[in-house]
Protein backbone atom coordinates (compact mmCIF):
# COMPACT_ATOMS: atom_id res chain seq x y z
CA UNK A 1 0.00 0.00 0.00
CA UNK A 2 1.14 3.49 -0.89
CA UNK A 3 1.75 5.93 1.97
CA UNK A 4 0.01 9.30 1.79
CA UNK A 5 3.40 10.86 1.03
CA UNK A 6 4.09 8.46 -1.86
CA UNK A 7 0.57 8.96 -3.22
CA UNK A 8 0.98 12.75 -3.21
CA UNK A 9 4.48 12.55 -4.72
CA UNK A 10 3.04 10.66 -7.72
CA UNK A 11 0.73 13.58 -8.41
CA UNK A 12 3.36 16.33 -8.43
CA UNK A 13 4.44 17.20 -11.97
CA UNK A 14 8.06 18.08 -12.70
CA UNK A 15 8.50 20.59 -15.51
CA UNK A 16 12.09 20.75 -16.81
CA UNK A 17 13.71 24.11 -17.60
CA UNK A 18 10.92 26.29 -16.19
CA UNK A 19 10.96 29.21 -15.49
CA UNK A 20 14.65 29.12 -16.47
CA UNK A 21 17.06 26.58 -18.02
CA UNK A 22 18.24 24.00 -15.48
CA UNK A 23 15.32 24.45 -13.08
CA UNK A 24 13.16 21.37 -12.38
CA UNK A 25 9.89 23.05 -11.45
CA UNK A 26 7.73 21.04 -9.03
CA UNK A 27 4.18 21.83 -10.12
CA UNK A 28 1.49 21.14 -7.51
CA UNK A 29 -1.53 21.99 -9.72
CA UNK A 30 -2.28 18.28 -10.47
CA UNK A 31 -2.85 17.74 -6.72
CA UNK A 32 -5.58 20.37 -6.71
CA UNK A 33 -7.20 19.30 -9.96
CA UNK A 34 -8.15 15.76 -8.93
CA UNK A 35 -10.79 15.86 -6.16
CA UNK A 36 -9.61 12.59 -4.55
CA UNK A 37 -6.01 13.78 -4.39
CA UNK A 38 -7.00 17.26 -3.23
CA UNK A 39 -8.91 15.73 -0.31
CA UNK A 40 -6.00 13.48 0.69
CA UNK A 41 -3.70 16.53 0.58
CA UNK A 42 -5.92 18.81 2.67
CA UNK A 43 -6.75 16.03 5.13
CA UNK A 44 -3.03 15.42 5.73
CA UNK A 45 -2.75 18.96 7.08
CA UNK A 46 -6.13 19.08 8.80
CA UNK A 47 -5.51 15.79 10.60
CA UNK A 48 -2.25 17.13 12.04
CA UNK A 49 -3.53 20.55 13.08
CA UNK A 50 -6.88 19.35 14.53
CA UNK A 51 -4.80 17.87 17.36
CA UNK A 52 -5.37 19.99 20.46
CA UNK A 53 -1.67 20.69 21.05
CA UNK A 54 -1.07 21.85 17.46
CA UNK A 55 -4.35 23.59 16.66
CA UNK A 56 -3.58 27.23 15.71
CA UNK A 57 -5.66 30.34 16.43
CA UNK A 58 -5.13 31.58 12.85
CA UNK A 59 -3.81 30.22 9.55
CA UNK A 60 -1.61 32.58 7.48
CA UNK A 61 -1.07 31.77 3.78
CA UNK A 62 1.79 32.95 1.56
CA UNK A 63 1.09 34.52 -1.85
CA UNK A 64 -0.07 32.91 -4.04
CA UNK A 65 -0.26 29.11 -3.77
CA UNK A 66 -0.29 29.26 0.03
CA UNK A 67 -3.69 30.96 -0.27
CA UNK A 68 -5.24 27.91 -1.93
CA UNK A 69 -4.07 25.50 0.77
CA UNK A 70 -4.26 27.83 3.73
CA UNK A 71 -7.82 28.95 3.14
CA UNK A 72 -9.16 25.40 2.92
CA UNK A 73 -7.19 24.20 5.95
CA UNK A 74 -8.35 27.21 8.01
CA UNK A 75 -11.97 26.58 7.02
CA UNK A 76 -11.73 22.94 8.08
CA UNK A 77 -10.08 23.86 11.40
CA UNK A 78 -12.79 26.47 11.96
CA UNK A 79 -10.20 29.25 12.41
CA UNK A 80 -9.63 32.44 10.42
CA UNK A 81 -7.36 32.85 7.40
CA UNK A 82 -5.03 35.81 6.76
CA UNK A 83 -3.10 36.45 3.52
CA UNK A 84 0.56 37.52 3.40
CA UNK A 85 0.78 39.30 0.06
CA UNK A 86 3.37 40.57 -2.34
CA UNK A 87 3.86 44.31 -1.88
CA UNK A 88 1.24 46.70 -3.14
CA UNK A 89 -1.83 44.46 -2.95
CA UNK A 90 -3.18 44.98 0.57
CA UNK A 91 -5.33 48.12 1.03
CA UNK A 92 -5.17 48.77 4.79
CA UNK A 93 -2.12 49.65 6.94
CA UNK A 94 0.57 46.99 6.72
CA UNK A 95 3.86 45.78 8.10
CA UNK A 96 6.40 44.76 5.47
CA UNK A 97 9.50 42.64 5.15
CA UNK A 98 12.05 42.60 2.33
CA UNK A 99 14.19 39.54 1.59
CA UNK A 100 16.85 38.56 -0.91
CA UNK A 101 16.17 36.47 -4.00
CA UNK A 102 18.79 34.91 -6.27
CA UNK A 103 18.60 38.10 -8.35
CA UNK A 104 17.23 41.16 -6.55
CA UNK A 105 14.76 41.21 -3.68
CA UNK A 106 11.09 40.78 -2.84
CA UNK A 107 8.80 42.46 -0.32
CA UNK A 108 5.77 40.93 1.39
CA UNK A 109 3.09 42.64 3.48
CA UNK A 110 0.56 41.79 6.18
CA UNK A 111 -2.33 43.89 7.49
CA UNK A 112 -1.53 45.24 10.95
CA UNK A 113 -4.82 43.90 12.34
CA UNK A 114 -4.47 40.45 10.75
CA UNK A 115 -3.31 38.84 13.99
CA UNK A 116 -3.20 39.85 17.66
CA UNK A 117 -0.26 39.70 20.06
CA UNK A 118 -0.15 36.20 21.50
CA UNK A 119 -1.93 34.51 18.60
CA UNK A 120 -0.58 31.08 17.67
CA UNK A 121 -0.26 31.03 13.90
CA UNK A 122 0.20 28.21 11.38
CA UNK A 123 2.07 29.52 8.32
CA UNK A 124 1.35 27.67 5.04
CA UNK A 125 2.87 27.68 1.56
CA UNK A 126 3.11 25.14 -1.27
CA UNK A 127 6.88 24.75 -1.31
CA UNK A 128 10.07 25.61 0.58
CA UNK A 129 13.10 26.36 -1.62
CA UNK A 130 15.59 28.85 -0.08
CA UNK A 131 13.14 29.44 2.77
CA UNK A 132 13.24 33.20 2.20
CA UNK A 133 9.51 33.58 1.68
CA UNK A 134 8.54 31.59 4.76
CA UNK A 135 11.18 33.37 6.88
CA UNK A 136 9.77 36.75 5.80
CA UNK A 137 6.26 35.57 6.71
CA UNK A 138 7.43 34.48 10.15
CA UNK A 139 9.07 37.87 10.74
CA UNK A 140 5.91 39.75 9.73
CA UNK A 141 3.73 37.74 12.10
CA UNK A 142 6.27 38.23 14.90
CA UNK A 143 6.31 42.02 14.29
CA UNK A 144 2.64 41.95 15.34
CA UNK A 145 3.44 39.91 18.47
CA UNK A 146 2.11 36.59 17.18
CA UNK A 147 3.94 33.27 17.52
CA UNK A 148 4.40 31.07 14.47
CA UNK A 149 3.92 27.60 15.95
CA UNK A 150 4.77 25.73 12.75
CA UNK A 151 5.45 26.21 9.05
CA UNK A 152 3.73 23.76 6.68
CA UNK A 153 4.23 23.06 2.98
CA UNK A 154 3.55 20.30 0.50
CA UNK A 155 7.09 20.20 -0.92
CA UNK A 156 10.54 20.70 0.56
CA UNK A 157 13.63 21.07 -1.62
CA UNK A 158 16.14 20.20 1.14
CA UNK A 159 19.23 20.61 -1.05
CA UNK A 160 18.55 24.35 -1.23
CA UNK A 161 19.01 24.55 2.54
CA UNK A 162 15.85 26.54 3.24
CA UNK A 163 14.17 24.06 5.54
CA UNK A 164 17.35 23.66 7.60
CA UNK A 165 17.71 27.43 7.83
CA UNK A 166 14.11 27.80 9.01
CA UNK A 167 14.51 25.06 11.62
CA UNK A 168 17.77 26.68 12.78
CA UNK A 169 15.81 29.93 13.21
CA UNK A 170 13.46 28.07 15.57
CA UNK A 171 10.57 27.33 13.22
CA UNK A 172 9.29 23.73 13.36
CA UNK A 173 8.31 22.50 9.88
CA UNK A 174 5.87 19.92 8.54
CA UNK A 175 6.29 19.00 4.86
CA UNK A 176 4.78 16.09 2.94
CA UNK A 177 7.15 15.41 0.01
CA UNK A 178 10.92 15.97 -0.42
CA UNK A 179 12.60 16.36 -3.80
CA UNK A 180 16.41 16.25 -3.99
C1 LIG B 1 7.32 30.21 -4.84
C2 LIG B 1 6.67 29.23 -3.89
C3 LIG B 1 7.02 29.80 -2.54
C4 LIG B 1 8.41 30.37 -2.77
C5 LIG B 1 9.45 29.40 -2.30
O1 LIG B 1 6.50 31.32 -5.01
O2 LIG B 1 5.27 29.15 -4.10
O3 LIG B 1 6.13 30.84 -2.13
O4 LIG B 1 8.53 30.58 -4.19
O5 LIG B 1 10.74 29.90 -2.52
P1 LIG B 1 11.72 30.32 -1.34
O6 LIG B 1 11.65 29.23 -0.29
O7 LIG B 1 13.05 30.35 -2.03
O8 LIG B 1 11.31 31.64 -0.82
P2 LIG B 1 6.71 32.42 -6.15
O9 LIG B 1 7.65 33.45 -5.66
O10 LIG B 1 7.03 31.70 -7.42
O11 LIG B 1 5.29 33.14 -6.19
P3 LIG B 1 3.82 32.72 -6.70
O12 LIG B 1 3.29 31.74 -5.67
O13 LIG B 1 3.09 34.01 -6.67
O14 LIG B 1 3.96 32.10 -8.06
N1 LIG C 1 8.02 24.78 -7.68
C1 LIG C 1 7.24 25.75 -7.18
N2 LIG C 1 7.71 26.87 -6.66
C2 LIG C 1 9.04 27.01 -6.61
C3 LIG C 1 9.90 26.03 -7.09
C4 LIG C 1 9.38 24.84 -7.66
O1 LIG C 1 10.07 23.92 -8.09
N3 LIG C 1 11.18 26.46 -6.87
C5 LIG C 1 11.05 27.67 -6.27
N4 LIG C 1 9.78 28.00 -6.11
mmCIF file of C-alpha atoms and ligand atoms in Angstrom:
data_model
loop_
_atom_site.group_PDB
_atom_site.id
_atom_site.type_symbol
_atom_site.label_atom_id
_atom_site.label_comp_id
_atom_site.label_asym_id
_atom_site.label_seq_id
_atom_site.Cartn_x
_atom_site.Cartn_y
_atom_site.Cartn_z
ATOM 1 C CA UNK A 1 0.000 0.000 0.000
ATOM 2 C CA UNK A 2 1.141 3.491 -0.887
ATOM 3 C CA UNK A 3 1.750 5.929 1.967
ATOM 4 C CA UNK A 4 0.009 9.304 1.789
ATOM 5 C CA UNK A 5 3.399 10.864 1.030
ATOM 6 C CA UNK A 6 4.089 8.456 -1.863
ATOM 7 C CA UNK A 7 0.572 8.960 -3.221
ATOM 8 C CA UNK A 8 0.981 12.748 -3.211
ATOM 9 C CA UNK A 9 4.484 12.550 -4.720
ATOM 10 C CA UNK A 10 3.044 10.658 -7.717
ATOM 11 C CA UNK A 11 0.732 13.578 -8.411
ATOM 12 C CA UNK A 12 3.360 16.331 -8.435
ATOM 13 C CA UNK A 13 4.441 17.204 -11.974
ATOM 14 C CA UNK A 14 8.062 18.076 -12.696
ATOM 15 C CA UNK A 15 8.495 20.590 -15.510
ATOM 16 C CA UNK A 16 12.093 20.749 -16.808
ATOM 17 C CA UNK A 17 13.706 24.111 -17.595
ATOM 18 C CA UNK A 18 10.922 26.285 -16.192
ATOM 19 C CA UNK A 19 10.962 29.212 -15.495
ATOM 20 C CA UNK A 20 14.650 29.121 -16.467
ATOM 21 C CA UNK A 21 17.057 26.580 -18.021
ATOM 22 C CA UNK A 22 18.244 24.004 -15.475
ATOM 23 C CA UNK A 23 15.317 24.451 -13.077
ATOM 24 C CA UNK A 24 13.164 21.373 -12.380
ATOM 25 C CA UNK A 25 9.885 23.052 -11.451
ATOM 26 C CA UNK A 26 7.726 21.037 -9.027
ATOM 27 C CA UNK A 27 4.178 21.828 -10.118
ATOM 28 C CA UNK A 28 1.494 21.142 -7.512
ATOM 29 C CA UNK A 29 -1.531 21.985 -9.721
ATOM 30 C CA UNK A 30 -2.283 18.276 -10.469
ATOM 31 C CA UNK A 31 -2.853 17.742 -6.721
ATOM 32 C CA UNK A 32 -5.576 20.374 -6.708
ATOM 33 C CA UNK A 33 -7.196 19.297 -9.962
ATOM 34 C CA UNK A 34 -8.152 15.763 -8.934
ATOM 35 C CA UNK A 35 -10.789 15.861 -6.162
ATOM 36 C CA UNK A 36 -9.612 12.592 -4.552
ATOM 37 C CA UNK A 37 -6.007 13.775 -4.389
ATOM 38 C CA UNK A 38 -7.001 17.259 -3.229
ATOM 39 C CA UNK A 39 -8.913 15.729 -0.312
ATOM 40 C CA UNK A 40 -5.997 13.478 0.691
ATOM 41 C CA UNK A 41 -3.703 16.526 0.581
ATOM 42 C CA UNK A 42 -5.918 18.807 2.668
ATOM 43 C CA UNK A 43 -6.747 16.029 5.127
ATOM 44 C CA UNK A 44 -3.031 15.416 5.725
ATOM 45 C CA UNK A 45 -2.749 18.964 7.084
ATOM 46 C CA UNK A 46 -6.130 19.080 8.798
ATOM 47 C CA UNK A 47 -5.508 15.788 10.603
ATOM 48 C CA UNK A 48 -2.250 17.126 12.041
ATOM 49 C CA UNK A 49 -3.532 20.551 13.082
ATOM 50 C CA UNK A 50 -6.877 19.352 14.533
ATOM 51 C CA UNK A 51 -4.804 17.872 17.356
ATOM 52 C CA UNK A 52 -5.374 19.990 20.463
ATOM 53 C CA UNK A 53 -1.666 20.686 21.050
ATOM 54 C CA UNK A 54 -1.065 21.850 17.461
ATOM 55 C CA UNK A 55 -4.350 23.593 16.662
ATOM 56 C CA UNK A 56 -3.578 27.230 15.706
ATOM 57 C CA UNK A 57 -5.665 30.339 16.425
ATOM 58 C CA UNK A 58 -5.128 31.575 12.854
ATOM 59 C CA UNK A 59 -3.809 30.217 9.551
ATOM 60 C CA UNK A 60 -1.606 32.577 7.478
ATOM 61 C CA UNK A 61 -1.074 31.767 3.782
ATOM 62 C CA UNK A 62 1.788 32.949 1.557
ATOM 63 C CA UNK A 63 1.093 34.519 -1.848
ATOM 64 C CA UNK A 64 -0.070 32.909 -4.036
ATOM 65 C CA UNK A 65 -0.259 29.107 -3.775
ATOM 66 C CA UNK A 66 -0.286 29.261 0.026
ATOM 67 C CA UNK A 67 -3.690 30.956 -0.272
ATOM 68 C CA UNK A 68 -5.239 27.908 -1.929
ATOM 69 C CA UNK A 69 -4.075 25.502 0.771
ATOM 70 C CA UNK A 70 -4.259 27.833 3.731
ATOM 71 C CA UNK A 71 -7.819 28.953 3.143
ATOM 72 C CA UNK A 72 -9.162 25.402 2.920
ATOM 73 C CA UNK A 73 -7.189 24.204 5.953
ATOM 74 C CA UNK A 74 -8.348 27.206 8.007
ATOM 75 C CA UNK A 75 -11.967 26.576 7.022
ATOM 76 C CA UNK A 76 -11.732 22.936 8.076
ATOM 77 C CA UNK A 77 -10.080 23.864 11.396
ATOM 78 C CA UNK A 78 -12.788 26.475 11.956
ATOM 79 C CA UNK A 79 -10.195 29.248 12.413
ATOM 80 C CA UNK A 80 -9.626 32.438 10.420
ATOM 81 C CA UNK A 81 -7.357 32.849 7.402
ATOM 82 C CA UNK A 82 -5.035 35.808 6.763
ATOM 83 C CA UNK A 83 -3.100 36.448 3.518
ATOM 84 C CA UNK A 84 0.557 37.522 3.399
ATOM 85 C CA UNK A 85 0.779 39.297 0.063
ATOM 86 C CA UNK A 86 3.365 40.573 -2.339
ATOM 87 C CA UNK A 87 3.862 44.311 -1.876
ATOM 88 C CA UNK A 88 1.238 46.704 -3.141
ATOM 89 C CA UNK A 89 -1.828 44.456 -2.951
ATOM 90 C CA UNK A 90 -3.177 44.981 0.574
ATOM 91 C CA UNK A 91 -5.330 48.122 1.027
ATOM 92 C CA UNK A 92 -5.167 48.774 4.791
ATOM 93 C CA UNK A 93 -2.122 49.651 6.944
ATOM 94 C CA UNK A 94 0.572 46.988 6.720
ATOM 95 C CA UNK A 95 3.861 45.780 8.105
ATOM 96 C CA UNK A 96 6.400 44.757 5.465
ATOM 97 C CA UNK A 97 9.501 42.635 5.155
ATOM 98 C CA UNK A 98 12.049 42.597 2.327
ATOM 99 C CA UNK A 99 14.187 39.544 1.589
ATOM 100 C CA UNK A 100 16.848 38.558 -0.909
ATOM 101 C CA UNK A 101 16.170 36.466 -3.997
ATOM 102 C CA UNK A 102 18.790 34.911 -6.273
ATOM 103 C CA UNK A 103 18.595 38.100 -8.349
ATOM 104 C CA UNK A 104 17.226 41.156 -6.549
ATOM 105 C CA UNK A 105 14.762 41.206 -3.677
ATOM 106 C CA UNK A 106 11.090 40.781 -2.835
ATOM 107 C CA UNK A 107 8.801 42.458 -0.317
ATOM 108 C CA UNK A 108 5.767 40.931 1.386
ATOM 109 C CA UNK A 109 3.094 42.638 3.478
ATOM 110 C CA UNK A 110 0.562 41.786 6.182
ATOM 111 C CA UNK A 111 -2.334 43.886 7.495
ATOM 112 C CA UNK A 112 -1.528 45.239 10.946
ATOM 113 C CA UNK A 113 -4.824 43.902 12.335
ATOM 114 C CA UNK A 114 -4.467 40.450 10.747
ATOM 115 C CA UNK A 115 -3.308 38.835 13.992
ATOM 116 C CA UNK A 116 -3.196 39.846 17.661
ATOM 117 C CA UNK A 117 -0.262 39.700 20.061
ATOM 118 C CA UNK A 118 -0.148 36.195 21.497
ATOM 119 C CA UNK A 119 -1.935 34.508 18.600
ATOM 120 C CA UNK A 120 -0.579 31.077 17.671
ATOM 121 C CA UNK A 121 -0.259 31.028 13.896
ATOM 122 C CA UNK A 122 0.198 28.210 11.381
ATOM 123 C CA UNK A 123 2.070 29.521 8.322
ATOM 124 C CA UNK A 124 1.350 27.675 5.036
ATOM 125 C CA UNK A 125 2.874 27.676 1.558
ATOM 126 C CA UNK A 126 3.107 25.140 -1.271
ATOM 127 C CA UNK A 127 6.881 24.751 -1.311
ATOM 128 C CA UNK A 128 10.075 25.611 0.577
ATOM 129 C CA UNK A 129 13.100 26.356 -1.616
ATOM 130 C CA UNK A 130 15.586 28.847 -0.083
ATOM 131 C CA UNK A 131 13.138 29.437 2.773
ATOM 132 C CA UNK A 132 13.244 33.204 2.198
ATOM 133 C CA UNK A 133 9.508 33.576 1.679
ATOM 134 C CA UNK A 134 8.542 31.587 4.760
ATOM 135 C CA UNK A 135 11.176 33.374 6.878
ATOM 136 C CA UNK A 136 9.767 36.751 5.802
ATOM 137 C CA UNK A 137 6.258 35.570 6.709
ATOM 138 C CA UNK A 138 7.429 34.478 10.148
ATOM 139 C CA UNK A 139 9.071 37.873 10.741
ATOM 140 C CA UNK A 140 5.908 39.750 9.725
ATOM 141 C CA UNK A 141 3.731 37.741 12.100
ATOM 142 C CA UNK A 142 6.274 38.232 14.895
ATOM 143 C CA UNK A 143 6.307 42.024 14.294
ATOM 144 C CA UNK A 144 2.644 41.946 15.344
ATOM 145 C CA UNK A 145 3.440 39.905 18.466
ATOM 146 C CA UNK A 146 2.114 36.587 17.178
ATOM 147 C CA UNK A 147 3.940 33.267 17.516
ATOM 148 C CA UNK A 148 4.399 31.069 14.473
ATOM 149 C CA UNK A 149 3.916 27.605 15.946
ATOM 150 C CA UNK A 150 4.773 25.735 12.752
ATOM 151 C CA UNK A 151 5.448 26.208 9.048
ATOM 152 C CA UNK A 152 3.735 23.761 6.681
ATOM 153 C CA UNK A 153 4.231 23.058 2.980
ATOM 154 C CA UNK A 154 3.553 20.298 0.496
ATOM 155 C CA UNK A 155 7.085 20.196 -0.918
ATOM 156 C CA UNK A 156 10.544 20.702 0.557
ATOM 157 C CA UNK A 157 13.633 21.065 -1.625
ATOM 158 C CA UNK A 158 16.141 20.199 1.137
ATOM 159 C CA UNK A 159 19.227 20.612 -1.048
ATOM 160 C CA UNK A 160 18.555 24.354 -1.234
ATOM 161 C CA UNK A 161 19.008 24.552 2.542
ATOM 162 C CA UNK A 162 15.852 26.542 3.244
ATOM 163 C CA UNK A 163 14.165 24.060 5.543
ATOM 164 C CA UNK A 164 17.347 23.662 7.596
ATOM 165 C CA UNK A 165 17.710 27.434 7.832
ATOM 166 C CA UNK A 166 14.108 27.801 9.011
ATOM 167 C CA UNK A 167 14.506 25.057 11.624
ATOM 168 C CA UNK A 168 17.768 26.678 12.777
ATOM 169 C CA UNK A 169 15.808 29.926 13.214
ATOM 170 C CA UNK A 170 13.462 28.073 15.572
ATOM 171 C CA UNK A 171 10.568 27.333 13.220
ATOM 172 C CA UNK A 172 9.288 23.730 13.361
ATOM 173 C CA UNK A 173 8.306 22.499 9.878
ATOM 174 C CA UNK A 174 5.868 19.923 8.542
ATOM 175 C CA UNK A 175 6.289 19.001 4.862
ATOM 176 C CA UNK A 176 4.785 16.085 2.936
ATOM 177 C CA UNK A 177 7.149 15.411 0.011
ATOM 178 C CA UNK A 178 10.917 15.971 -0.421
ATOM 179 C CA UNK A 179 12.605 16.358 -3.800
ATOM 180 C CA UNK A 180 16.406 16.252 -3.988
HETATM 181 C C1 LIG B 1 7.324 30.206 -4.843
HETATM 182 C C2 LIG B 1 6.674 29.230 -3.892
HETATM 183 C C3 LIG B 1 7.022 29.797 -2.540
HETATM 184 C C4 LIG B 1 8.407 30.370 -2.774
HETATM 185 C C5 LIG B 1 9.450 29.404 -2.297
HETATM 186 O O1 LIG B 1 6.499 31.317 -5.010
HETATM 187 O O2 LIG B 1 5.271 29.148 -4.100
HETATM 188 O O3 LIG B 1 6.128 30.835 -2.131
HETATM 189 O O4 LIG B 1 8.533 30.579 -4.190
HETATM 190 O O5 LIG B 1 10.736 29.902 -2.516
HETATM 191 P P1 LIG B 1 11.723 30.316 -1.340
HETATM 192 O O6 LIG B 1 11.653 29.233 -0.291
HETATM 193 O O7 LIG B 1 13.054 30.346 -2.025
HETATM 194 O O8 LIG B 1 11.312 31.639 -0.822
HETATM 195 P P2 LIG B 1 6.708 32.419 -6.149
HETATM 196 O O9 LIG B 1 7.652 33.454 -5.662
HETATM 197 O O10 LIG B 1 7.027 31.702 -7.415
HETATM 198 O O11 LIG B 1 5.292 33.142 -6.193
HETATM 199 P P3 LIG B 1 3.822 32.720 -6.697
HETATM 200 O O12 LIG B 1 3.286 31.743 -5.674
HETATM 201 O O13 LIG B 1 3.090 34.011 -6.669
HETATM 202 O O14 LIG B 1 3.956 32.103 -8.062
HETATM 203 N N1 LIG B 2 8.015 24.777 -7.681
HETATM 204 C C1 LIG B 2 7.245 25.752 -7.181
HETATM 205 N N2 LIG B 2 7.714 26.866 -6.662
HETATM 206 C C2 LIG B 2 9.043 27.015 -6.607
HETATM 207 C C3 LIG B 2 9.904 26.026 -7.090
HETATM 208 C C4 LIG B 2 9.376 24.845 -7.655
HETATM 209 O O1 LIG B 2 10.071 23.923 -8.089
HETATM 210 N N3 LIG B 2 11.178 26.461 -6.870
HETATM 211 C C5 LIG B 2 11.054 27.667 -6.270
HETATM 212 N N4 LIG B 2 9.779 27.995 -6.106
#
